[in-house]
Amino acid sequence: MYTKIDGKEVSAAVRGQIARQVQELKEKGVEPGLAVIIVGNDPASRVYVNNKKKACEQTGINSFEYAMPEDTTTEELISLIEKLNKDDKVSGILCQLPVPKQIDEKKVLNSIDPKKDVDAFHPVNSGKVMIGDYSFAPCTPAGMIEMLKYYNIPIEGKHCVVIGRSNIVGKPMAMLMLKNNATVTVCHSKTANLKEITKQADILVAAVGKPKFVTADMVKDGAVVLDVGMDRDENGKLCGDVDFADVCEKTSFITPVPGGVGPMTITMLLKNTLLAAENNG
Ligand code: NAP
C-alpha cells in the first residue's frame, strides 16, 4: 500500500504560511514584489507567467509583468534587469525561460542581482547551494525537500539516487539532499548499469525528461519516488518520467504527474520572493 504525495495539498499549506508572513511583513512597511519578464510569444511561457502572477496575488505579493517583443536583444533585456535590480519595489526578478535564441541566456541570468535572484540560477546562488550556505535554493528541488518534510519522510542516512544532472534540477537536488544528510548518487545518460544503481535507492528522484522512463524493475520495494518529469505520452497527455501505474505498488510514497512536484515549484518561487523581501527590505 503506497501513499500518493499530494503536491497541491503541500502547496496550499505552504502558501497559507507564506500569505501570513507576507501580511506580517506588510505591517512592518515592507511590500514583497516579484518582477516577471517574458520575452516573445511562446504560449507555454505565457501560461507559466500567468500562473506565477495569480499565485502572487493569492499570497499578497505584488507582481509586475514586463512583456518584451520577440526581437529583443541581450542588451535591451539586461538594461531592463539593471533597472529592476535598483528598484526598491522589486524584491525578486524572474526571467521566464526559454528566451528567444538571439538572446545570450547566460549573460542575462548573470545580470540579475543575486539578492533578487528568486529562481536561484545565478552562479553566486548555485555556489551557495554547493557550500550548503544559502538563502535561495532553486524552486523545483526546494519544493521536493518541502514535500518530504511535510510527509515526515526521513532523509538523513538514506540513499538518494538522482537521475539527471541539470543545473536547475538534478545537481541542486543532489546538494539539498546532501545538506539533509542523505548519501547521494547522481546518474546521467552516460551512467553504466543504471538499473543496478536506482534499485539501491531509498529515495529515487527522476529528472530525466523522458516519458515513463522509470519502470518497476528499476525500483526497490518500499522506495520513495519523486517524479520531476513534465512529459507527453504517446497520446500527447501530460505524464512524468516515472511509469506511475507500473511503479506505484512497489513504493511507500510516490508523486503523481500532474499534481506532484509541479505545484511546488511556483510555491517555492513565492517563498524565495518573501525571503528576498525580508532580506532586502
Ligand atoms: P535536462 O536539462 O534535459 O536534463 C535531463 C537529465 O537527464 C540530463 O542530466 C541527462 O543526462 C539525463 N538523462 C537523459 N537520458 C538519460 C538516460 N537514458 N539515462 C540516465 N539519465 C538520462 O532536463 P531538466 O531541466 O533537468 O528537466 C527534467 C524533467 O523535469 C523534464 O521533463 C522537465 O520538463 C521537468 N521539469 C519539471 C519542473 C517542475 O516544475 N515540475 C521543473 C523543471 C523541469 P546528460 O547530462 O548526460 O545529458
XYZ file of C-alpha atoms in Angstrom, residues 40-233:
194
model
C 8.315 36.816 -27.115
C 5.081 34.925 -27.653
C 5.719 31.357 -26.514
C 2.264 30.084 -25.402
C 3.660 27.750 -22.702
C 5.694 30.631 -21.226
C 2.569 32.813 -21.233
C 0.705 30.148 -19.212
C 3.595 29.866 -16.706
C 3.800 33.654 -16.308
C 0.022 33.959 -15.769
C 0.175 31.189 -13.145
C 3.004 32.952 -11.353
C 1.102 36.260 -11.320
C -2.023 34.530 -9.992
C -0.025 32.793 -7.243
C 1.490 36.157 -6.239
C -1.979 37.730 -5.986
C -3.258 34.833 -3.838
C -0.487 35.314 -1.287
C -0.497 39.129 -1.279
C 2.791 39.512 -3.158
C 2.828 42.355 -5.710
C 3.619 41.227 -9.233
C 4.952 43.355 -12.061
C 4.964 41.988 -15.581
C 7.381 43.142 -18.280
C 6.451 41.771 -21.712
C 9.144 42.313 -24.329
C 8.922 41.672 -28.084
C 10.319 38.538 -29.777
C 13.202 40.516 -31.376
C 14.526 41.908 -28.049
C 18.335 41.960 -27.845
C 20.506 40.736 -24.980
C 21.471 44.347 -24.234
C 17.852 45.544 -24.074
C 16.934 42.748 -21.699
C 19.955 43.353 -19.470
C 19.166 47.071 -19.412
C 15.675 46.295 -18.042
C 17.143 43.889 -15.454
C 19.624 46.541 -14.315
C 16.732 48.944 -13.735
C 14.837 46.308 -11.747
C 17.981 45.489 -9.726
C 17.835 49.076 -8.418
C 14.048 49.260 -7.961
C 13.068 49.082 -4.267
C 9.555 47.879 -5.099
C 11.047 44.747 -6.684
C 12.208 42.086 -4.207
C 12.660 39.329 -6.778
C 13.305 39.166 -10.524
C 12.426 36.259 -12.746
C 13.144 35.972 -16.449
C 10.871 33.322 -17.943
C 12.872 30.732 -19.898
C 13.399 29.871 -22.656
C 14.281 33.247 -24.173
C 14.413 33.690 -27.994
C 17.603 32.278 -29.489
C 19.300 35.611 -30.309
C 19.484 36.324 -26.560
C 22.504 35.182 -24.538
C 20.672 33.428 -21.708
C 23.750 33.008 -19.540
C 24.619 36.726 -19.712
C 21.018 37.621 -18.870
C 20.789 35.335 -15.831
C 24.175 36.560 -14.604
C 22.957 40.174 -14.744
C 20.263 39.586 -12.092
C 21.350 40.825 -8.666
C 21.963 37.575 -6.708
C 19.950 39.067 -3.815
C 16.913 39.299 -6.142
C 17.570 36.026 -7.988
C 14.488 34.141 -6.766
C 14.963 31.338 -9.319
C 18.460 30.847 -7.805
C 20.077 30.271 -11.205
C 22.844 32.887 -10.729
C 26.294 31.282 -10.255
C 26.618 33.032 -6.874
C 23.466 31.278 -5.666
C 24.492 27.954 -7.280
C 27.795 28.283 -5.420
C 25.993 28.956 -2.153
C 23.855 25.845 -2.651
C 27.085 23.932 -3.299
C 28.632 25.021 0.018
C 25.339 24.462 1.850
C 25.022 28.092 2.964
C 22.186 29.660 1.016
C 19.021 31.701 1.370
C 17.528 30.750 -2.010
C 17.530 27.250 -3.412
C 16.263 26.501 -6.925
C 12.489 26.140 -6.692
C 11.901 22.610 -8.001
C 14.462 20.840 -5.749
C 13.457 23.019 -2.776
C 9.831 22.004 -3.386
C 10.741 18.321 -3.234
C 12.508 18.760 0.115
C 9.434 20.589 1.410
C 7.210 17.679 0.324
C 9.425 15.089 2.045
C 9.300 17.131 5.249
C 5.517 17.607 5.066
C 5.032 13.824 4.890
C 7.650 13.257 7.646
C 9.727 11.141 5.293
C 13.207 10.762 6.813
C 16.122 11.888 4.644
C 19.106 11.530 6.990
C 21.137 8.384 6.369
C 19.018 7.394 3.353
C 20.472 6.599 -0.038
C 19.108 9.098 -2.539
C 19.628 8.404 -6.235
C 19.002 11.339 -8.579
C 18.613 10.555 -12.281
C 19.582 13.740 -14.137
C 22.335 16.310 -13.613
C 20.873 19.551 -14.959
C 21.868 22.783 -13.241
C 18.244 23.592 -12.401
C 17.071 20.243 -11.050
C 19.444 17.266 -10.797
C 22.593 18.903 -9.397
C 20.901 21.220 -6.866
C 18.632 18.359 -5.727
C 21.743 16.286 -5.024
C 23.186 19.188 -2.982
C 19.982 19.720 -0.977
C 19.769 16.009 -0.168
C 23.421 16.069 0.923
C 22.691 19.084 3.123
C 19.918 16.994 4.703
C 22.426 14.194 5.407
C 21.392 11.736 2.721
C 24.005 9.686 0.891
C 23.665 10.770 -2.722
C 24.339 9.183 -6.099
C 23.808 11.208 -9.285
C 23.147 9.351 -12.543
C 23.012 10.640 -16.125
C 22.907 9.480 -19.719
C 26.416 8.001 -19.563
C 25.847 6.085 -16.307
C 26.637 2.385 -16.642
C 24.249 -0.151 -15.056
C 21.646 2.495 -14.245
C 19.085 -0.048 -13.048
C 21.535 -1.609 -10.559
C 22.043 1.850 -9.026
C 18.431 3.009 -8.968
C 17.433 -0.276 -7.265
C 19.587 0.735 -4.307
C 17.686 3.978 -3.777
C 15.652 4.604 -0.640
C 14.639 7.890 -2.294
C 14.647 7.959 -6.093
C 14.389 11.287 -7.920
C 13.627 11.167 -11.645
C 14.614 14.335 -13.545
C 15.261 12.907 -16.984
C 12.700 14.463 -19.342
C 11.713 11.094 -20.861
C 8.104 9.858 -20.531
C 7.653 6.820 -18.233
C 11.415 6.195 -18.189
C 11.467 4.676 -14.678
C 9.825 1.240 -14.567
C 9.126 -1.162 -11.690
C 12.279 -3.221 -12.312
C 14.366 -0.091 -11.509
C 12.793 0.499 -8.088
C 13.469 -1.115 -4.689
C 10.485 -2.328 -2.642
C 9.334 0.447 -0.307
C 11.285 3.233 -2.041
C 10.107 6.860 -2.070
C 9.823 8.028 -5.690
C 9.778 11.709 -6.695
C 8.925 12.419 -10.327
C 10.060 15.781 -11.725
C 9.220 14.993 -15.358
C 6.724 17.060 -17.341
C 6.499 14.970 -20.461
C 3.915 13.943 -23.047
C 2.945 10.306 -23.567
